PDB file of C-alpha atoms in Angstrom:
ATOM      1  CA  MET A  26      45.190 -23.596  18.082  1.00 46.00           C
ATOM      2  CA  ASP A  27      47.865 -26.244  18.374  1.00 48.00           C
ATOM      3  CA  ASN A  28      46.021 -28.567  16.120  1.00 47.00           C
ATOM      4  CA  GLU A  29      43.063 -28.679  18.441  1.00 47.00           C
ATOM      5  CA  GLN A  30      39.802 -29.092  16.606  1.00 47.00           C
ATOM      6  CA  LEU A  31      37.304 -26.243  17.267  1.00 46.00           C
ATOM      7  CA  SER A  32      34.022 -27.807  18.680  1.00 47.00           C
ATOM      8  CA  LEU A  33      30.742 -26.005  18.752  1.00 45.00           C
ATOM      9  CA  PRO A  34      27.766 -26.690  20.992  1.00 54.00           C
ATOM     10  CA  ASN A  35      24.793 -28.563  19.611  1.00 58.00           C
ATOM     11  CA  TYR A  36      22.308 -25.817  18.668  1.00 53.00           C
ATOM     12  CA  THR A  37      18.667 -26.714  18.346  1.00 59.00           C
ATOM     13  CA  ILE A  38      16.179 -24.269  16.578  1.00 54.00           C
ATOM     14  CA  PRO A  39      13.367 -23.297  18.908  1.00 60.00           C
ATOM     15  CA  GLU A  40       9.902 -24.626  17.937  1.00 61.00           C
ATOM     16  CA  ASP A  41       8.451 -21.121  17.247  1.00 57.00           C
ATOM     17  CA  MET A  42      11.371 -20.283  14.873  1.00 54.00           C
ATOM     18  CA  ARG A  43      11.439 -23.428  12.770  1.00 53.00           C
ATOM     19  CA  ASP A  44       8.807 -22.201  10.326  1.00 52.00           C
ATOM     20  CA  VAL A  45      10.520 -19.022   9.811  1.00 51.00           C
ATOM     21  CA  VAL A  46      14.029 -20.510   9.265  1.00 50.00           C
ATOM     22  CA  ALA A  47      12.455 -23.075   6.914  1.00 46.00           C
ATOM     23  CA  VAL A  48      10.828 -20.567   4.528  1.00 47.00           C
ATOM     24  CA  THR A  49      13.407 -17.794   4.573  1.00 67.00           C
ATOM     25  CA  THR A  50      14.792 -18.577   1.137  1.00 77.00           C
ATOM     26  CA  LEU A  51      11.295 -18.971  -0.338  1.00 81.00           C
ATOM     27  CA  ASP A  52      10.276 -15.698   1.201  1.00 82.00           C
ATOM     28  CA  ARG A  53      13.164 -13.878  -0.305  1.00 84.00           C
ATOM     29  CA  LEU A  54      12.511 -15.348  -3.876  1.00 85.00           C
ATOM     30  CA  TYR A  55       8.827 -14.576  -3.430  1.00 84.00           C
ATOM     31  CA  ASN A  56       9.394 -11.062  -2.218  1.00 86.00           C
ATOM     32  CA  TRP A  57      12.142 -10.392  -4.875  1.00 88.00           C
ATOM     33  CA  GLY A  58       9.749 -11.314  -7.542  1.00 86.00           C
ATOM     34  CA  ARG A  59       7.061  -8.794  -6.427  1.00 86.00           C
ATOM     35  CA  ARG A  60       9.250  -5.879  -5.389  1.00 87.00           C
ATOM     36  CA  SER A  61      10.874  -5.985  -8.807  1.00 88.00           C
ATOM     37  CA  SER A  62       7.781  -5.978 -10.927  1.00 88.00           C
ATOM     38  CA  LEU A  63       5.356  -3.593  -9.197  1.00 89.00           C
ATOM     39  CA  TRP A  64       2.845  -2.388 -11.872  1.00 90.00           C
ATOM     40  CA  PRO A  65       1.315   1.041 -11.066  1.00 91.00           C
ATOM     41  CA  LEU A  66      -2.085   1.943 -12.062  1.00 91.00           C
ATOM     42  CA  THR A  67      -2.267   4.675 -14.839  1.00 85.00           C
ATOM     43  CA  PHE A  68      -4.161   7.121 -12.531  1.00 84.00           C
ATOM     44  CA  GLY A  69      -3.415  10.857 -11.751  1.00 86.00           C
ATOM     45  CA  LEU A  70      -5.546  13.450  -9.980  1.00 90.00           C
ATOM     46  CA  ALA A  71      -3.747  16.711  -9.940  1.00 89.00           C
ATOM     47  CA  CYS A  72      -0.230  18.431 -10.304  1.00 91.00           C
ATOM     48  CA  CYS A  73       1.458  15.410  -8.494  1.00 90.00           C
ATOM     49  CA  ALA A  74       0.605  13.318 -11.531  1.00 90.00           C
ATOM     50  CA  ILE A  75       2.881  15.637 -13.623  1.00 91.00           C
ATOM     51  CA  GLU A  76       5.793  14.520 -11.198  1.00 91.00           C
ATOM     52  CA  MET A  77       4.783  10.968 -11.606  1.00 90.00           C
ATOM     53  CA  ILE A  78       4.979  11.261 -15.339  1.00 89.00           C
ATOM     54  CA  ALA A  79       8.411  12.830 -15.089  1.00 91.00           C
ATOM     55  CA  ALA A  80       9.536  10.000 -12.997  1.00 89.00           C
ATOM     56  CA  GLN A  81       8.776   7.566 -15.899  1.00 87.00           C
ATOM     57  CA  MET A  82      10.922   9.582 -18.344  1.00 88.00           C
ATOM     58  CA  ALA A  83      14.482   8.777 -19.327  1.00 86.00           C
ATOM     59  CA  ARG A  84      16.126  11.261 -16.998  1.00 89.00           C
ATOM     60  CA  TYR A  85      14.808   9.279 -13.946  1.00 87.00           C
ATOM     61  CA  ASP A  86      13.762   5.987 -15.536  1.00 85.00           C
ATOM     62  CA  MET A  87      11.584   4.153 -12.907  1.00 85.00           C
ATOM     63  CA  ALA A  88      12.161   1.079 -15.245  1.00 85.00           C
ATOM     64  CA  ARG A  89      15.266   0.455 -13.278  1.00 84.00           C
ATOM     65  CA  PHE A  90      13.117  -0.747 -10.415  1.00 83.00           C
ATOM     66  CA  GLY A  91      10.705  -2.633 -12.445  1.00 82.00           C
ATOM     67  CA  MET A  92       7.905  -0.177 -12.129  1.00 82.00           C
ATOM     68  CA  GLU A  93       7.766   1.125 -15.764  1.00 79.00           C
ATOM     69  CA  VAL A  94       4.765  -0.973 -16.799  1.00 83.00           C
ATOM     70  CA  MET A  95       1.728   1.187 -15.868  1.00 86.00           C
ATOM     71  CA  ARG A  96      -1.507  -0.434 -16.462  1.00 87.00           C
ATOM     72  CA  PRO A  97      -4.779   1.147 -17.589  1.00 88.00           C
ATOM     73  CA  SER A  98      -6.820  -1.567 -16.017  1.00 89.00           C
ATOM     74  CA  PRO A  99      -6.881  -2.155 -12.107  1.00 91.00           C
ATOM     75  CA  ARG A 100      -7.192  -5.847 -12.794  1.00 91.00           C
ATOM     76  CA  GLN A 101      -3.449  -5.805 -13.896  1.00 91.00           C
ATOM     77  CA  ALA A 102      -2.158  -3.424 -11.358  1.00 92.00           C
ATOM     78  CA  ASP A 103      -0.240  -4.068  -8.055  1.00 90.00           C
ATOM     79  CA  MET A 104      -0.135  -0.346  -6.705  1.00 92.00           C
ATOM     80  CA  ILE A 105      -2.198   2.625  -6.869  1.00 93.00           C
ATOM     81  CA  LEU A 106      -0.464   6.066  -6.586  1.00 92.00           C
ATOM     82  CA  ILE A 107      -2.920   8.603  -5.173  1.00 93.00           C
ATOM     83  CA  SER A 108      -1.217  11.572  -6.825  1.00 92.00           C
ATOM     84  CA  GLY A 109      -3.149  14.765  -6.185  1.00 90.00           C
ATOM     85  CA  THR A 110      -6.266  16.204  -4.516  1.00 91.00           C
ATOM     86  CA  VAL A 111      -8.909  13.752  -3.629  1.00 92.00           C
ATOM     87  CA  THR A 112     -12.356  15.272  -3.881  1.00 91.00           C
ATOM     88  CA  LYS A 113     -15.445  13.708  -2.551  1.00 89.00           C
ATOM     89  CA  LYS A 114     -16.785  13.241  -5.949  1.00 89.00           C
ATOM     90  CA  MET A 115     -13.809  11.375  -7.075  1.00 91.00           C
ATOM     91  CA  LEU A 116     -13.299   9.190  -3.839  1.00 91.00           C
ATOM     92  CA  PRO A 117     -16.004   6.522  -4.870  1.00 90.00           C
ATOM     93  CA  ALA A 118     -14.293   5.964  -8.222  1.00 91.00           C
ATOM     94  CA  ILE A 119     -10.923   5.608  -6.433  1.00 92.00           C
ATOM     95  CA  ILE A 120     -12.408   3.200  -4.075  1.00 92.00           C
ATOM     96  CA  ARG A 121     -13.995   1.271  -6.891  1.00 92.00           C
ATOM     97  CA  LEU A 122     -10.540   0.986  -8.632  1.00 93.00           C
ATOM     98  CA  TYR A 123      -8.902  -0.160  -5.368  1.00 93.00           C
ATOM     99  CA  ASN A 124     -11.473  -2.954  -4.876  1.00 91.00           C
ATOM    100  CA  GLN A 125     -10.969  -4.174  -8.401  1.00 91.00           C
ATOM    101  CA  MET A 126      -7.151  -4.495  -8.025  1.00 91.00           C
ATOM    102  CA  PRO A 127      -6.052  -8.122  -7.111  1.00 88.00           C
ATOM    103  CA  GLU A 128      -4.101  -8.988  -4.026  1.00 85.00           C
ATOM    104  CA  PRO A 129      -1.294  -8.107  -3.217  1.00 88.00           C
ATOM    105  CA  LYS A 130      -2.003  -4.485  -3.815  1.00 90.00           C
ATOM    106  CA  TYR A 131      -0.450  -1.412  -2.406  1.00 92.00           C
ATOM    107  CA  VAL A 132      -1.432   2.273  -1.894  1.00 94.00           C
ATOM    108  CA  VAL A 133       0.970   5.039  -2.103  1.00 94.00           C
ATOM    109  CA  SER A 134      -0.176   8.623  -0.972  1.00 94.00           C
ATOM    110  CA  MET A 135       1.801  11.074  -3.001  1.00 93.00           C
ATOM    111  CA  GLY A 136       1.873  14.678  -1.940  1.00 92.00           C
ATOM    112  CA  ALA A 137       0.332  16.916   0.764  1.00 92.00           C
ATOM    113  CA  CYS A 138      -3.160  16.823  -0.754  1.00 91.00           C
ATOM    114  CA  ALA A 139      -3.534  13.130  -0.879  1.00 91.00           C
ATOM    115  CA  SER A 140      -1.954  12.584   2.598  1.00 91.00           C
ATOM    116  CA  GLY A 141      -3.902  15.396   4.499  1.00 90.00           C
ATOM    117  CA  GLY A 142      -5.870  17.604   2.057  1.00 88.00           C
ATOM    118  CA  GLY A 143      -3.010  19.957   1.429  1.00 87.00           C
ATOM    119  CA  PRO A 144      -3.924  23.751   1.126  1.00 86.00           C
ATOM    120  CA  PHE A 145      -7.513  22.642   0.337  1.00 87.00           C
ATOM    121  CA  LYS A 146      -8.085  20.803   3.535  1.00 82.00           C
ATOM    122  CA  GLU A 147     -10.749  23.197   4.715  1.00 80.00           C
ATOM    123  CA  GLY A 148     -12.548  22.959   1.369  1.00 82.00           C
ATOM    124  CA  TYR A 149     -16.090  21.489   1.552  1.00 85.00           C
ATOM    125  CA  ASN A 150     -15.330  19.193  -1.431  1.00 88.00           C
ATOM    126  CA  VAL A 151     -11.946  17.834  -0.387  1.00 90.00           C
ATOM    127  CA  VAL A 152     -11.108  14.634   1.541  1.00 90.00           C
ATOM    128  CA  ALA A 153      -8.566  15.479   4.281  1.00 88.00           C
ATOM    129  CA  GLY A 154      -6.417  12.484   3.532  1.00 89.00           C
ATOM    130  CA  ILE A 155      -6.960   9.261   1.554  1.00 92.00           C
ATOM    131  CA  ASP A 156      -5.964   7.241   4.603  1.00 90.00           C
ATOM    132  CA  LYS A 157      -9.457   7.868   6.055  1.00 89.00           C
ATOM    133  CA  PHE A 158     -10.685   5.405   3.681  1.00 90.00           C
ATOM    134  CA  LEU A 159      -7.817   3.341   2.199  1.00 92.00           C
ATOM    135  CA  PRO A 160      -4.927   1.629   3.913  1.00 91.00           C
ATOM    136  CA  VAL A 161      -1.790   3.591   2.970  1.00 93.00           C
ATOM    137  CA  ASP A 162       1.482   1.681   2.787  1.00 93.00           C
ATOM    138  CA  VAL A 163       3.879   4.741   2.010  1.00 94.00           C
ATOM    139  CA  TYR A 164       3.368   8.506   2.295  1.00 95.00           C
ATOM    140  CA  ILE A 165       5.464  10.782   0.187  1.00 94.00           C
ATOM    141  CA  PRO A 166       5.501  14.392   1.477  1.00 92.00           C
ATOM    142  CA  GLY A 167       5.887  17.437  -0.700  1.00 91.00           C
ATOM    143  CA  CYS A 168       3.547  19.900  -2.734  1.00 91.00           C
ATOM    144  CA  PRO A 169       4.225  18.333  -5.204  1.00 89.00           C
ATOM    145  CA  PRO A 170       6.955  15.856  -4.459  1.00 92.00           C
ATOM    146  CA  THR A 171       9.857  15.833  -7.008  1.00 93.00           C
ATOM    147  CA  PRO A 172      10.401  12.571  -9.064  1.00 92.00           C
ATOM    148  CA  GLN A 173      13.343  11.819  -6.795  1.00 93.00           C
ATOM    149  CA  ALA A 174      11.116  11.891  -3.709  1.00 93.00           C
ATOM    150  CA  LEU A 175       8.570   9.596  -5.614  1.00 92.00           C
ATOM    151  CA  MET A 176      11.479   7.181  -6.340  1.00 92.00           C
ATOM    152  CA  ALA A 177      12.536   7.238  -2.751  1.00 92.00           C
ATOM    153  CA  GLY A 178       9.098   6.447  -1.589  1.00 92.00           C
ATOM    154  CA  LEU A 179       8.816   3.530  -3.865  1.00 91.00           C
ATOM    155  CA  ILE A 180      12.050   2.095  -2.672  1.00 92.00           C
ATOM    156  CA  LYS A 181      10.480   2.374   0.817  1.00 93.00           C
ATOM    157  CA  LEU A 182       7.608   0.293  -0.452  1.00 93.00           C
ATOM    158  CA  GLN A 183      10.138  -2.160  -1.740  1.00 91.00           C
ATOM    159  CA  GLN A 184      11.782  -2.377   1.509  1.00 90.00           C
ATOM    160  CA  LYS A 185       8.390  -2.974   3.220  1.00 90.00           C
ATOM    161  CA  ILE A 186       7.626  -5.743   0.655  1.00 89.00           C
ATOM    162  CA  ASP A 187      10.979  -7.313   1.606  1.00 87.00           C
ATOM    163  CA  LYS A 188       9.861  -7.911   5.106  1.00 85.00           C
ATOM    164  CA  ASP A 189       6.825  -9.933   4.197  1.00 83.00           C
ATOM    165  CA  SER A 190       6.485 -13.520   5.009  1.00 81.00           C
ATOM    166  CA  LEU A 191       4.267 -16.115   3.320  1.00 78.00           C
ATOM    167  CA  LYS A 192       3.021 -17.264   6.705  1.00 77.00           C
ATOM    168  CA  LYS A 193       1.755 -13.809   7.630  1.00 78.00           C
ATOM    169  CA  VAL A 194       0.627 -11.900   4.441  1.00 78.00           C
ATOM    170  CA  ARG A 195      -3.072 -11.145   4.513  1.00 76.00           C
ATOM    171  CA  TRP A 196      -3.928 -12.423   1.146  1.00 76.00           C
ATOM    172  CA  TYR A 197      -2.936 -16.027   1.968  1.00 74.00           C
ATOM    173  CA  GLN A 198      -5.010 -16.032   5.176  1.00 72.00           C
ATOM    174  CA  LYS A 199      -8.212 -17.960   5.013  1.00 72.00           C
ATOM    175  CA  GLY A 200     -11.418 -16.079   5.679  1.00 67.00           C
ATOM    176  CA  LYS A 201     -15.122 -15.775   4.770  1.00 54.00           C
ATOM    177  CA  GLU A 202     -14.512 -12.249   3.136  1.00 60.00           C
ATOM    178  CA  ASP A 203     -11.800 -10.080   1.885  1.00 65.00           C
ATOM    179  CA  PRO A 204     -10.517  -8.224   4.866  1.00 63.00           C
ATOM    180  CA  ASN A 205      -9.176  -5.448   2.668  1.00 68.00           C
ATOM    181  CA  TYR A 206     -12.540  -4.807   0.951  1.00 79.00           C
ATOM    182  CA  VAL A 207     -13.505  -1.119   1.245  1.00 84.00           C
ATOM    183  CA  PRO A 208     -17.277  -0.406   0.969  1.00 84.00           C
ATOM    184  CA  MET A 209     -18.474   2.637  -0.929  1.00 85.00           C
ATOM    185  CA  PRO A 210     -19.115   5.700   1.317  1.00 84.00           C
ATOM    186  CA  ILE A 211     -22.495   7.159   1.556  1.00 82.00           C
ATOM    187  CA  LEU A 212     -22.543  10.809   0.246  1.00 77.00           C
ATOM    188  CA  GLY A 213     -24.828  12.881   2.467  1.00 71.00           C
ATOM    189  CA  PRO A 214     -24.031  16.191   4.208  1.00 71.00           C
ATOM    190  CA  ASP A 215     -20.580  14.636   4.300  1.00 77.00           C
ATOM    191  CA  LEU A 216     -18.848  11.279   3.359  1.00 82.00           C
ATOM    192  CA  ILE A 217     -20.144   8.539   5.667  1.00 82.00           C
ATOM    193  CA  ASP A 218     -17.849   5.587   6.009  1.00 84.00           C
ATOM    194  CA  VAL A 219     -20.301   2.696   6.658  1.00 83.00           C
ATOM    195  CA  ARG A 220     -17.512   0.730   8.631  1.00 84.00           C
ATOM    196  CA  ARG A 221     -17.897   3.564  11.246  1.00 83.00           C
ATOM    197  CA  ASN A 222     -21.650   3.212  11.795  1.00 83.00           C
ATOM    198  CA  GLU A 223     -21.363   2.214  15.292  1.00 87.00           C
ATOM    199  CA  GLU A 224     -18.978   5.189  16.104  1.00 85.00           C
ATOM    200  CA  TYR A 225     -21.448   7.423  14.402  1.00 81.00           C
ATOM    201  CA  LYS A 226     -24.310   6.106  16.472  1.00 84.00           C
ATOM    202  CA  LYS A 227     -22.430   6.696  19.679  1.00 85.00           C
ATOM    203  CA  ALA A 228     -21.475  10.225  18.747  1.00 83.00           C
ATOM    204  CA  ALA A 229     -25.049  10.892  17.983  1.00 82.00           C
ATOM    205  CA  ALA A 230     -26.382   9.408  21.191  1.00 85.00           C
ATOM    206  CA  VAL A 231     -23.901  11.648  23.253  1.00 83.00           C
ATOM    207  CA  LYS A 232     -24.879  14.678  21.222  1.00 76.00           C
ATOM    208  CA  GLU A 233     -28.598  14.061  21.968  1.00 75.00           C
ATOM    209  CA  GLY A 234     -27.842  13.409  25.593  1.00 71.00           C
ATOM    210  CA  ALA A 235     -26.071  16.749  25.858  1.00 62.00           C
TER     211      ALA A 235
END
């Protein structure tokens, strides 16, 4: 450039972006630590659990992703894999385990039964999707999914964790109660989610008016 020195215009970081730019490196370090040491809960429901076990064996080796330490206690787990058919009798136990897990915690719905009821959706004793009660982070399709599909789903979970920011994650937000707490459903003619009481009342009022 004929010995001319390249000059760049002065750039000022916008006010609403300064916090994001300032914590980018910290976010990456924080997310790298969490994504590389996700400890699943030792919990299987049906045939999907066999594929989950296979994914831990030497042929697939989930240890490569830091997910080999399956914990028998929800107090030490980061992720719960709903691997199989969720019955109405089992659902309260699943919710109890989920509530005992410390934040941050994640839910992975593995297979057609966990995601939507599968071939048993019309059964009187089967929940048509765990997402009706728990916040699901990743869905893995299949009946049952292969170990490769499970690993692909867990990699998707890692990618989701990579996008977290310390400024926005829910477990660092101040509040009077845990916003992620899930109350136990009431087992009557069907499972009643107490969080939807107002919705039930409105539906009952409409039915009575008709």
